Short mmCIF file of C-alpha atoms in Angstrom, two decimals:
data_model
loop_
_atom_site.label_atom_id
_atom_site.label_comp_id
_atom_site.label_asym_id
_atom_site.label_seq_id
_atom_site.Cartn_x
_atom_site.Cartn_y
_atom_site.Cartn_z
CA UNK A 27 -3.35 7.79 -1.92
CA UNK A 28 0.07 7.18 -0.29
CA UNK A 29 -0.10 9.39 2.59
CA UNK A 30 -0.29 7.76 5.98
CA UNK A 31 -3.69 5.92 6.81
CA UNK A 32 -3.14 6.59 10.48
CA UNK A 33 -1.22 8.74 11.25
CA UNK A 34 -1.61 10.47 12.60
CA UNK A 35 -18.95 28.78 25.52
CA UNK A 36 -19.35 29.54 22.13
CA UNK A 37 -16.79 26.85 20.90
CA UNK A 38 -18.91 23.83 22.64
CA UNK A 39 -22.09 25.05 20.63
CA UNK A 40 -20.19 26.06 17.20
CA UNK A 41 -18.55 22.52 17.11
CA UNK A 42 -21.77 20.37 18.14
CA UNK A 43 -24.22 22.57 16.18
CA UNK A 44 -21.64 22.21 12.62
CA UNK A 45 -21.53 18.33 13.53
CA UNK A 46 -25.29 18.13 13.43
CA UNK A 47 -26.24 20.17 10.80
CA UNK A 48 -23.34 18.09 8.11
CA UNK A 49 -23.67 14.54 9.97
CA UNK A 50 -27.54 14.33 9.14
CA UNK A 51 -26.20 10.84 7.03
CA UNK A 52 -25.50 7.24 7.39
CA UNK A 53 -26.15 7.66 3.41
CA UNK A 54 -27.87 4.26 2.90
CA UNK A 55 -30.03 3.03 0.49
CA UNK A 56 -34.09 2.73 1.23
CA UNK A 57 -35.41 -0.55 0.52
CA UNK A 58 -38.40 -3.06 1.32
CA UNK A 59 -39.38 -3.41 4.92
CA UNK A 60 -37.27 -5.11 7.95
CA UNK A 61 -39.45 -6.58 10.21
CA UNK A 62 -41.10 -5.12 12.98
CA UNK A 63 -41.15 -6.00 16.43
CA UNK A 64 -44.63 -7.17 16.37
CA UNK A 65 -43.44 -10.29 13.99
CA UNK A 66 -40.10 -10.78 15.92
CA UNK A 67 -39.18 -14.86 15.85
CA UNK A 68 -38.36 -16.28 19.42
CA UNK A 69 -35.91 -18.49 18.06
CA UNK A 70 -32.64 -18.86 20.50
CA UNK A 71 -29.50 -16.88 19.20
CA UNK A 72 -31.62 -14.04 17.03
CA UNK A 73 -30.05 -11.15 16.00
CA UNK A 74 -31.46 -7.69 15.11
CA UNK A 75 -29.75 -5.28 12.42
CA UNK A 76 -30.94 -1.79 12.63
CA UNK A 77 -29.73 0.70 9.61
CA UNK A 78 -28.28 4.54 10.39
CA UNK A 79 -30.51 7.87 10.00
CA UNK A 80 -32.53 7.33 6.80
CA UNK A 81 -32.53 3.79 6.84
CA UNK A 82 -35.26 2.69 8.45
CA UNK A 83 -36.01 -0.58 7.10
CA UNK A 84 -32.17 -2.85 6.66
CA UNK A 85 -32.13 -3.99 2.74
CA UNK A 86 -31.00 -7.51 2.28
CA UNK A 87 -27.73 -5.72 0.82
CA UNK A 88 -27.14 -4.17 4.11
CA UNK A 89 -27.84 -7.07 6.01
CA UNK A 90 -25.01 -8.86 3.88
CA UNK A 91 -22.89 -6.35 4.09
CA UNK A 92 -22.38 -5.46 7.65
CA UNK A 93 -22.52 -9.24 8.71
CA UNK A 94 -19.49 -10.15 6.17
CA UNK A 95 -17.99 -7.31 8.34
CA UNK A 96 -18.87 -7.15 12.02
CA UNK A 97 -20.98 -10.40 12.49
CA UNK A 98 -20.61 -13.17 10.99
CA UNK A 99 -17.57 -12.74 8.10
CA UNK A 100 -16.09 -15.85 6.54
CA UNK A 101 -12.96 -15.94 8.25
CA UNK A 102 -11.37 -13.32 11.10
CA UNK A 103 -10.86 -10.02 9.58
CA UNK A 104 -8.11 -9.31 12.54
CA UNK A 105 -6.83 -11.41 15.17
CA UNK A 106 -9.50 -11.64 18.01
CA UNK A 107 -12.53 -10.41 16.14
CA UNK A 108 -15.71 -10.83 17.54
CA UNK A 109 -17.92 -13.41 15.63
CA UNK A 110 -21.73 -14.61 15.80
CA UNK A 111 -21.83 -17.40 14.27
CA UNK A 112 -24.78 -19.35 14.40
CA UNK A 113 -26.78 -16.30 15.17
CA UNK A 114 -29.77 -15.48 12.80
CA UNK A 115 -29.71 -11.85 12.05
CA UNK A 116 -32.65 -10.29 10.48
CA UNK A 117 -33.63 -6.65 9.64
CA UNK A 118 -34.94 -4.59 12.55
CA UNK A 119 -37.84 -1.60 11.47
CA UNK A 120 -36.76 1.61 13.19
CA UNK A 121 -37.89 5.13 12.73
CA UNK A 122 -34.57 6.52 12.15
CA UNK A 123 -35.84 10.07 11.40
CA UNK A 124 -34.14 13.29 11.76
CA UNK A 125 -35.91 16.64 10.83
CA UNK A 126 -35.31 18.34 8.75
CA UNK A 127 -32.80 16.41 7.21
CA UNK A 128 -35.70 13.11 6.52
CA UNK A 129 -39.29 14.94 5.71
CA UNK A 130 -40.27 12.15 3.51
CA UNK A 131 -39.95 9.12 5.79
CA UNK A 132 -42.97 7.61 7.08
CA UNK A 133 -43.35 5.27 10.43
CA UNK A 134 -45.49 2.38 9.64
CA UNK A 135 -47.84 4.26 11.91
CA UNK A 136 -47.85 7.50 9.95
CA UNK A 137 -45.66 9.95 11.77
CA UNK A 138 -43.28 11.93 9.63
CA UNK A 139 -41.00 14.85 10.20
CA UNK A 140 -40.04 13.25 13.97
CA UNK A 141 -36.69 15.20 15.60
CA UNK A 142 -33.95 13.18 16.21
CA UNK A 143 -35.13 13.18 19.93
CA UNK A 144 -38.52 11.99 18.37
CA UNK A 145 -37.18 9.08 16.31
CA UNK A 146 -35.17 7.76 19.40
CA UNK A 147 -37.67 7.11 21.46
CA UNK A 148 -39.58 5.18 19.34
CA UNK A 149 -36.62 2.98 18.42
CA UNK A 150 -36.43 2.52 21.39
CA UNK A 151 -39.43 0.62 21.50
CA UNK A 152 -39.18 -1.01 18.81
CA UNK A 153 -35.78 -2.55 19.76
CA UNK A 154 -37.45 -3.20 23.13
CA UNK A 155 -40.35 -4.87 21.77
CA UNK A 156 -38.24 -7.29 19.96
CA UNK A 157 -35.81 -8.19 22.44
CA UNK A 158 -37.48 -8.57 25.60
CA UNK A 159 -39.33 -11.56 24.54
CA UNK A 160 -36.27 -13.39 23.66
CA UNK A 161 -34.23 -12.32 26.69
CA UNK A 162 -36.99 -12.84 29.12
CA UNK A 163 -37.00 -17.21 27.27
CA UNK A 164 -33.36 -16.80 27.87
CA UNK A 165 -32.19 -16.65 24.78
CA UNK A 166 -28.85 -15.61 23.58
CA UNK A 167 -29.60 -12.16 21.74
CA UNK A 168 -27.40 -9.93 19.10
CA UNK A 169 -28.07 -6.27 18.37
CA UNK A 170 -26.27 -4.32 15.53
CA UNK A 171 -26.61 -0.24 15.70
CA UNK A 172 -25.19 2.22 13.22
CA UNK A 173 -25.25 5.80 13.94
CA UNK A 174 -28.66 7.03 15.29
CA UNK A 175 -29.56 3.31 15.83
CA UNK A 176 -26.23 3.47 17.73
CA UNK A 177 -27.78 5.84 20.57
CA UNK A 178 -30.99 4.19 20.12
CA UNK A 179 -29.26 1.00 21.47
CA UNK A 180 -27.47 3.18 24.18
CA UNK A 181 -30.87 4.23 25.48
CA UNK A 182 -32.27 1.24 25.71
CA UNK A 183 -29.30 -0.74 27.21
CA UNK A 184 -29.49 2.42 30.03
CA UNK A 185 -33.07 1.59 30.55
CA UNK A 186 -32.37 -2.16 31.27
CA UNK A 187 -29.97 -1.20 33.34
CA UNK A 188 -32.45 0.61 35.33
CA UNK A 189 -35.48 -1.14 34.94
CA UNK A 190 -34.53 -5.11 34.67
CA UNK A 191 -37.09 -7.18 33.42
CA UNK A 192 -37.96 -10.27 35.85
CA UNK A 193 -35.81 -13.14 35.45
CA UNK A 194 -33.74 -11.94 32.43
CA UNK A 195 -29.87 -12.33 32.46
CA UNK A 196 -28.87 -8.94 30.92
CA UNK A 197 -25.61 -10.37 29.89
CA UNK A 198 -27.33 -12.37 27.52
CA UNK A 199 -27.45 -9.10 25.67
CA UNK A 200 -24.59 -9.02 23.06
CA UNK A 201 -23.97 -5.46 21.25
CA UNK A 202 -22.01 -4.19 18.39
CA UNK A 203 -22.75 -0.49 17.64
CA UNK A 204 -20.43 1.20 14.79
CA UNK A 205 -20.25 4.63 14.14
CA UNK A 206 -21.80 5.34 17.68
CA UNK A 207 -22.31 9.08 18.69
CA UNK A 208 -22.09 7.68 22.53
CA UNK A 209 -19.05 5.97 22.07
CA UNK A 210 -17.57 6.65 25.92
CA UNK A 211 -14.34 7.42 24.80
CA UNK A 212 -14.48 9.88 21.65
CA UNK A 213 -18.35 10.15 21.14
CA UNK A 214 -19.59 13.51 20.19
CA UNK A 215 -22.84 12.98 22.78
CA UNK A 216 -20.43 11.64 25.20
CA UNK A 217 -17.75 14.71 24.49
CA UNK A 218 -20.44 16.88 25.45
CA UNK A 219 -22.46 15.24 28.07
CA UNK A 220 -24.04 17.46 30.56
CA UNK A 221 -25.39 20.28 27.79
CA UNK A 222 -28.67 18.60 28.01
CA UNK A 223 -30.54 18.67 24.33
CA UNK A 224 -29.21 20.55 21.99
CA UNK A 225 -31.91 22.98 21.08
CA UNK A 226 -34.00 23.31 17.42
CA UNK A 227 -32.53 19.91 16.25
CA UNK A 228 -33.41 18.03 19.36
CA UNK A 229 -30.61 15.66 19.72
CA UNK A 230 -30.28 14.80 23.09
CA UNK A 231 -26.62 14.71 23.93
CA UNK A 232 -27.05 11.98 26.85
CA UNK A 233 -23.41 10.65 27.45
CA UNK A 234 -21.91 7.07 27.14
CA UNK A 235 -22.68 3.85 25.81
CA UNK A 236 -22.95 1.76 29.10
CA UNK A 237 -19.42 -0.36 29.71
CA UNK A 238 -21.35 -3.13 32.13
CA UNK A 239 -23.06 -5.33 31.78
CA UNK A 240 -23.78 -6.33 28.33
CA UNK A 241 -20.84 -7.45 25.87
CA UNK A 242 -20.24 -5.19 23.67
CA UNK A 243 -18.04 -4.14 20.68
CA UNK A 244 -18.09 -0.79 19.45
CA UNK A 245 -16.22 -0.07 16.18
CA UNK A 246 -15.10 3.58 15.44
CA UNK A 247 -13.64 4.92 12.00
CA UNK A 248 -10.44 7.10 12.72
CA UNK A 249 -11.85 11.16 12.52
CA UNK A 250 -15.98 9.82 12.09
CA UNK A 251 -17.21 12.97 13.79
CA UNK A 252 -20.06 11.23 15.21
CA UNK A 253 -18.10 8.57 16.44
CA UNK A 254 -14.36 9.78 16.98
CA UNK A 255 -14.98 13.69 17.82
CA UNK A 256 -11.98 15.51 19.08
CA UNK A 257 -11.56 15.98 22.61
CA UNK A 258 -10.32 19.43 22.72
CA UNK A 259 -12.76 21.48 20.62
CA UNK A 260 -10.89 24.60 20.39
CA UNK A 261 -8.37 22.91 17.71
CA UNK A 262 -10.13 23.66 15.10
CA UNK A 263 -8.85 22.16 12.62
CA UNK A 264 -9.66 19.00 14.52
CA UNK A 265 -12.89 20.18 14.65
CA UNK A 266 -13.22 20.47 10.58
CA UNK A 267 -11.30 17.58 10.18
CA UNK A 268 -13.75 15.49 12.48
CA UNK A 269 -16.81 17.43 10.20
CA UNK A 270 -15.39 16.08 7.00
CA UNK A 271 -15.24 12.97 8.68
CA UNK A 272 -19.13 12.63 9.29
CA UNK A 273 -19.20 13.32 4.96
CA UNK A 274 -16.73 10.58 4.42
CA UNK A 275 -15.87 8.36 7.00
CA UNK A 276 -19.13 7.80 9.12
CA UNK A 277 -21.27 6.56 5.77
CA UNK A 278 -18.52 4.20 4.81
CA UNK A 279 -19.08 1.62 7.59
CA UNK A 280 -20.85 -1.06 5.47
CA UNK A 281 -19.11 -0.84 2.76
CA UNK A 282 -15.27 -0.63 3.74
CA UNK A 283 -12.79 -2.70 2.46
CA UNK A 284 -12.40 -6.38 4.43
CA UNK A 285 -8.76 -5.32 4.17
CA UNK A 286 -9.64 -2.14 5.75
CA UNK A 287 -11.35 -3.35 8.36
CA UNK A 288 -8.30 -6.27 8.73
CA UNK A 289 -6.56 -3.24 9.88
CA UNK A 290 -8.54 -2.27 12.65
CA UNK A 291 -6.93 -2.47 15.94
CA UNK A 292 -8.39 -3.26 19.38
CA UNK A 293 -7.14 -0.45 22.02
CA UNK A 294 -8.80 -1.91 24.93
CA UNK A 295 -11.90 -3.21 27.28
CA UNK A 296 -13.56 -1.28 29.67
CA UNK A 297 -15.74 -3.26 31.66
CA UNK A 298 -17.49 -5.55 28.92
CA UNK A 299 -17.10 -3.30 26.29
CA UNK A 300 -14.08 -3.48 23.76
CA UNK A 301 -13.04 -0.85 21.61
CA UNK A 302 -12.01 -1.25 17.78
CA UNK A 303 -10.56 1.81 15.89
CA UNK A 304 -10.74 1.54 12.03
CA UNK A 305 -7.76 3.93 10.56
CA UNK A 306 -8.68 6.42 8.13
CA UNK A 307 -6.71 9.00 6.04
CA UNK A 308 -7.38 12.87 6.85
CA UNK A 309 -10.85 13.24 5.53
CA UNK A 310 -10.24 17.11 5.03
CA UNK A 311 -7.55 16.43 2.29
CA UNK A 312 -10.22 14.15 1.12
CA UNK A 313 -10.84 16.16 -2.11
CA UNK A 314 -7.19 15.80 -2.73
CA UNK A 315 -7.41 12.16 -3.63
CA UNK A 316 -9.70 13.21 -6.33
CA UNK A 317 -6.71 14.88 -8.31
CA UNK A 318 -5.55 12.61 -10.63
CA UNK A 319 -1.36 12.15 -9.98
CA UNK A 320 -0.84 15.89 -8.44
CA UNK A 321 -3.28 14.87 -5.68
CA UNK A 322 -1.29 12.54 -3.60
CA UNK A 323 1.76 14.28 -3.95
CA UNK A 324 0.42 17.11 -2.56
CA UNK A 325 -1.68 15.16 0.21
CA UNK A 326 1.79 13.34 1.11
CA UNK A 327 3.40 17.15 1.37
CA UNK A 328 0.95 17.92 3.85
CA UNK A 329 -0.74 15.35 5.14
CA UNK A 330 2.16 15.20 8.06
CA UNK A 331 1.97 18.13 9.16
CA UNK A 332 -1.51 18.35 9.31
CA UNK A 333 -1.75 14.99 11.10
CA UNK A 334 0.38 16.21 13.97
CA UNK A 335 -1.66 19.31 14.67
CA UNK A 336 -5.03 17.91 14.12
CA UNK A 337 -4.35 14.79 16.80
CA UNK A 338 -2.78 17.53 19.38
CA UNK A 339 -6.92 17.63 19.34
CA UNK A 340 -6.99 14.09 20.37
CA UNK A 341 -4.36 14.17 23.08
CA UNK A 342 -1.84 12.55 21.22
CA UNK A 343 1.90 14.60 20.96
CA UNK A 344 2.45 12.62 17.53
CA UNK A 345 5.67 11.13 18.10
CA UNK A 346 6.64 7.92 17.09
CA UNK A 347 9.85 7.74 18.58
CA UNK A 348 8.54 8.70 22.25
CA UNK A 349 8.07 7.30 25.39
CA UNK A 350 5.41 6.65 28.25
CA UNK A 351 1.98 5.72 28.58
CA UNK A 352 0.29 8.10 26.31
CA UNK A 353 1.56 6.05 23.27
CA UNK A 354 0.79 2.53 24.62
CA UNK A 355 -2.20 2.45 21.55
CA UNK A 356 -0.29 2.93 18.63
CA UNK A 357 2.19 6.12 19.21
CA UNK A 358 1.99 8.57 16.23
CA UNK A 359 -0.41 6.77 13.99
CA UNK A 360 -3.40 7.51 15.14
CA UNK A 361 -5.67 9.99 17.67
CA UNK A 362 -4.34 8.81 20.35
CA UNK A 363 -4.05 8.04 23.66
CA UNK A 364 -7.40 6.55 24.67
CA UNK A 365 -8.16 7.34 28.34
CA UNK A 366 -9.59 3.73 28.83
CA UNK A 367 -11.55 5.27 31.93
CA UNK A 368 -14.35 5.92 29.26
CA UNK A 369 -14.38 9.19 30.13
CA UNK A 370 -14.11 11.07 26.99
CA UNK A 371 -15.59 14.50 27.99
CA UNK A 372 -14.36 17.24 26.46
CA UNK A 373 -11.77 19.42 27.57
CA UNK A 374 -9.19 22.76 27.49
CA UNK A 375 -5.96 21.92 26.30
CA UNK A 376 -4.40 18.70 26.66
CA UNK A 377 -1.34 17.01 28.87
CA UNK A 378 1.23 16.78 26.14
CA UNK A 379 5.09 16.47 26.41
CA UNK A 380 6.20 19.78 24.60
CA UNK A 381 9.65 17.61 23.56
CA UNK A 382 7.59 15.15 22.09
CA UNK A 383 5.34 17.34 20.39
CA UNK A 384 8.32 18.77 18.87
CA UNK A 385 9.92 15.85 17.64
CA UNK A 386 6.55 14.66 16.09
CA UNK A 387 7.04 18.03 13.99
CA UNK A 388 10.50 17.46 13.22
CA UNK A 389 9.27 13.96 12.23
CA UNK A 390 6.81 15.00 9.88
CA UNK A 391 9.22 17.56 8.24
CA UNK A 392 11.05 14.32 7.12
CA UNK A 393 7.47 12.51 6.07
CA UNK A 394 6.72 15.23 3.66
CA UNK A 395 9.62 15.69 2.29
CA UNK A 396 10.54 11.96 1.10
CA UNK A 397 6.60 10.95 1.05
CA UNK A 398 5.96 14.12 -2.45
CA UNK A 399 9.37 12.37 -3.67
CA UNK A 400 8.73 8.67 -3.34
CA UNK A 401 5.11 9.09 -5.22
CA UNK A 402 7.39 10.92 -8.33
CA UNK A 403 9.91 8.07 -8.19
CA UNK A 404 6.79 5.68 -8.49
CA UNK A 405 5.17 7.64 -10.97
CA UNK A 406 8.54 7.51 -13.08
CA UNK A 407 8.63 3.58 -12.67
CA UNK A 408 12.17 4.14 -9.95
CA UNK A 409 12.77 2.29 -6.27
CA UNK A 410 11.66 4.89 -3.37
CA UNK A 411 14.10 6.44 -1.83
CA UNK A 412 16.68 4.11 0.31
CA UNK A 413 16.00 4.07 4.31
CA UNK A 414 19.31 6.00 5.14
CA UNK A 415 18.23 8.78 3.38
CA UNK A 416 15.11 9.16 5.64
CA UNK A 417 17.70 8.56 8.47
CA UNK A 418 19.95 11.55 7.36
CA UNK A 419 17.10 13.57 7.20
CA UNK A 420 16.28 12.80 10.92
CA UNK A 421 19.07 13.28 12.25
CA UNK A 422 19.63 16.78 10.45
CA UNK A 423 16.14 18.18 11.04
CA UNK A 424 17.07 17.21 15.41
CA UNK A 425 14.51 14.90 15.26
CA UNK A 426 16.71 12.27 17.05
CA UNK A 427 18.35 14.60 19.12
CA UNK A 428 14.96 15.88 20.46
CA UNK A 429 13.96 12.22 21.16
CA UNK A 430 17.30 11.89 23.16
CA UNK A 431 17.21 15.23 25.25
CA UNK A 432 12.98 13.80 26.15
CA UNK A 433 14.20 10.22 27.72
CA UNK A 434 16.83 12.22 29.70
CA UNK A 435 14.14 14.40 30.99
CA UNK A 436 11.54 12.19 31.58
CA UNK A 437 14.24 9.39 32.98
CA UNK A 438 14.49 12.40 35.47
CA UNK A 439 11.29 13.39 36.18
CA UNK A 440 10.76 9.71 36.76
CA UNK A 441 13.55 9.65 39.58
CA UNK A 442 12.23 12.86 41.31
CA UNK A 443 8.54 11.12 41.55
CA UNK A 444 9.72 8.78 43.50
CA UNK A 445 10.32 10.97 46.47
CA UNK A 446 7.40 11.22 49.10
CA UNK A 447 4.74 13.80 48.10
CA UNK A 448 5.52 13.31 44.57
CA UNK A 449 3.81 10.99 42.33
CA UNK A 450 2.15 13.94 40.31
CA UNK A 451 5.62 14.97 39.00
CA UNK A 452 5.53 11.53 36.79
CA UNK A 453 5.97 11.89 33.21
CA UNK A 454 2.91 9.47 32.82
CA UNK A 455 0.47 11.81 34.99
CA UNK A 456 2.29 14.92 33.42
CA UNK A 457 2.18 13.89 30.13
CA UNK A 458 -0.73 11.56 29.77
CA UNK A 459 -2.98 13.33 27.25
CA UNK A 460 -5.63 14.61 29.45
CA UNK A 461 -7.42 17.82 29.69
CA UNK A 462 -5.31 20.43 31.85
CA UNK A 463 -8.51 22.24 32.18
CA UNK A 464 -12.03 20.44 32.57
CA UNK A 465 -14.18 21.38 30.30
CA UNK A 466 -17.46 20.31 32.36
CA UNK A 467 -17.94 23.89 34.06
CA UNK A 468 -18.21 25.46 30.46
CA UNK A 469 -20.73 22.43 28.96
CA UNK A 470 -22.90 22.79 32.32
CA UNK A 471 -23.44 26.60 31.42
CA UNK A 472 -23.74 26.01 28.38
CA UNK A 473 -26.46 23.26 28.85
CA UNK A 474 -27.94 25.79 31.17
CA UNK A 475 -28.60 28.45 28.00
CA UNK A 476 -29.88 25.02 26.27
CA UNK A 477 -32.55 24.61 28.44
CA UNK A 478 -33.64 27.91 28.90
CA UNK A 479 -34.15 27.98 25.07
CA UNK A 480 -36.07 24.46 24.99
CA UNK A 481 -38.18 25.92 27.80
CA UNK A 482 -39.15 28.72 25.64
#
């Protein structure tokens, strides 16, 4: 398709309880055994591949796969990425259950039909089993987590944290997680934190990914609603986009394009932990890229539009022309901004600059009107259309004049927080893309319902 790549409380339970009954996937294949803790080699510079929810046991295939991605690929993918070379990686065995989505997988011990909850904690201990051994010999030690294995690897890092073993450097610890529900800036268990476990499915939404002290890479697909949920959960359109997202984006991981991945771009470190978002297309127009030849015209008709309103939902105005902070990741092409605070918890109606939200409207007009005629021209064999023609069409929809009248008044707003007493009148506090109104209040109550039901 030729539509942009990346561009781009009753609401609290609707949105987590849809993600969890669609995202029951990592949609990998079953295949012969990974090893098991209890045969884990203490060999210096190990590392442990766990698979997603229904994978228990990492195929050879996998294996391959995700380390010609994430761990050890031929040659850099992008600038700066993260390599293990000379690491051994090897399958790690992990429950990876979910009822009632995986009633036929069987632990090695026999238990079946384990909750999400269930199958955490005993991932946990398998993933502790195998790498305490090596860390306590001081070894160098790798851990890849996908999805569930993802939080399993979040729980276990917390529990380090807490409970140190003797003598063991925890920074010895190296992490890559993709597709993690705790990411701790657009995780849905981290956009929800505080709600306690959500009830009947048992998935315990317990917050972020620790930043300190272990290195760690986390790589997120652009609209995975595991991995990349929206932080203001009454757009809902954001909300279905993100749940097409956990069809089509979150099961993709290990087998994305090397080109795809090339394209992934690094939008900061918190503490240890550095952040890699891979950009997607919309995954709700999705079925359009099915349609042979009508399909991308149409997805390039609306696909503009639909970008701008959907990453309002991500606290990003969608401008590409505008100014400040809140575009310092990648402006209009992309959920942005990234409050590099890791705090990603959700919220009520984001800090947006109603100019620039307007412009990236005006701007998308122009998108889907040459982006439906350039995929004709193609189709017919014909040039696209020339640049000044998108330039025209700028300037006569007001897109540049909006972009004007903003610098003035943010050049001004900029002048008058200068004066003593106030610094909050600064376009980059005014405008910077987080929640006007904190949604923690509503997510305590509603954890408070949440418990009273798992009491019961």
């Amino acid at each position: 398709m030729s539509w942009p790549r990346f561009r781009s409380t009753g609401s609290v339970v609707i949105s987590i309880g849809c993600v969890t009954a669609v995202g029951l996937t990592s949609a990998l294949v079953f295949g012969p055994k990974a090893l098991t803790a209890e045969f884990a080699l203490l060999t210096a510079d190990v590392g442990w591949i766990m698979g997603g929810t229904g994978n228990p046991d990492p195929t050879p295939s996998y294996i391959s796969e995700v380390e010609a991605l994430f761990l050890t690929p031929p040659k850099e993918l992008f600038p700066g990425q993260p390599t293990f070379d000379g690491y051994t990686f090897q399958g790690l065995y992990t429950p990876e259950q979910f009822f009632p989505v995986t009633p036929t997988l069987v632990t090695p011990t026999g238990e079946s039909g384990l909750t999400f909850g269930q199958s955490l904690a005993l991932g946990v201990t398998d993933l502790n089993n195998a790498i305490t051994p090596q860390l306590a010999a001081g070894d160098e030690v790798a851990v890849f987590g996908y999805s569930q294995s993802a939080t399993l690897t979040t729980i276990e890092m917390d529990d380090l944290i807490a409970h140190p073993p003797a003598g063991v450097d925890l920074s010895d610890l190296h992490v890559v997680l993709i597709g993690d529900p705790n990411d701790p800036l657009t995780g849905i268990l981290e956009r929800f934190y505080g709600a306690g476990t959500l009830p009947f499915l048992d998935v315990p939404l317990n917050g972020a990914t620790p930043e300190v002290p272990f290195p760690t890479d986390i790589y997120t697909g652009e609209y995975d609603g595991w991995a990349d949920f929206p932080q203001y959960p009454f757009n809902f359109l954001a909300d279905a986009n993100a749940i097409a997202g956990i069809l089509i984006v979150h099961p993709s991981y290990p087998t994305m394009s090397p080109d795809l991945l090339g394209s992934a771009i690094g939008i900061g470190t918190v503490g240890d932990t550095t952040f890699y978002m891979i950009p997607e297309q919309l995954p709700i127009l999705e079925p359009l890229d099915q349609i042979p030849y009508v399909g991308p015209v149409l997805g390039d008709a609306i696909a503009p539009e639909l970008s701008v309103l959907i990453d309002w939902g991500y606290g990003n105005p969608g401008d590409p022309g505008g100014l400040g902070d809140g575009l310092a990741f990648g402006g209009a092409v992309g959920p942005w901004p990234i409050d590099l605070t890791a705090s990603g918890v959700a919220g009520i109606l984001p800090r947006l600059d109603p100019l620039q939200m307007l412009a990236a409207l005006q701007y998308a007009e122009v998108q889907s009107l040459v982006g439906p005629v350039d995929d004709i021209l193609s189709y017919a064999g014909a040039q696209p259309l020339p640049q000044p023609v998108t330039t025209v069409l700028e300037v006569l929809t007001g897109y540049d004049l909006t972009n004007a009248v903003d610098a003035v008044m943010r050049d001004a707003l900029t002048g008058v927080s200068q004066l003593p007493g106030l610094a909050d009148l600064s376009p980059d506090v005014l405008f910077n893309g987080t929640p006007i109104i904190d949604g923690t209040p509503i997510i305590d109550a509603v954890g408070a319902v949440f418990s009273i039901i798992n009491a019961l």
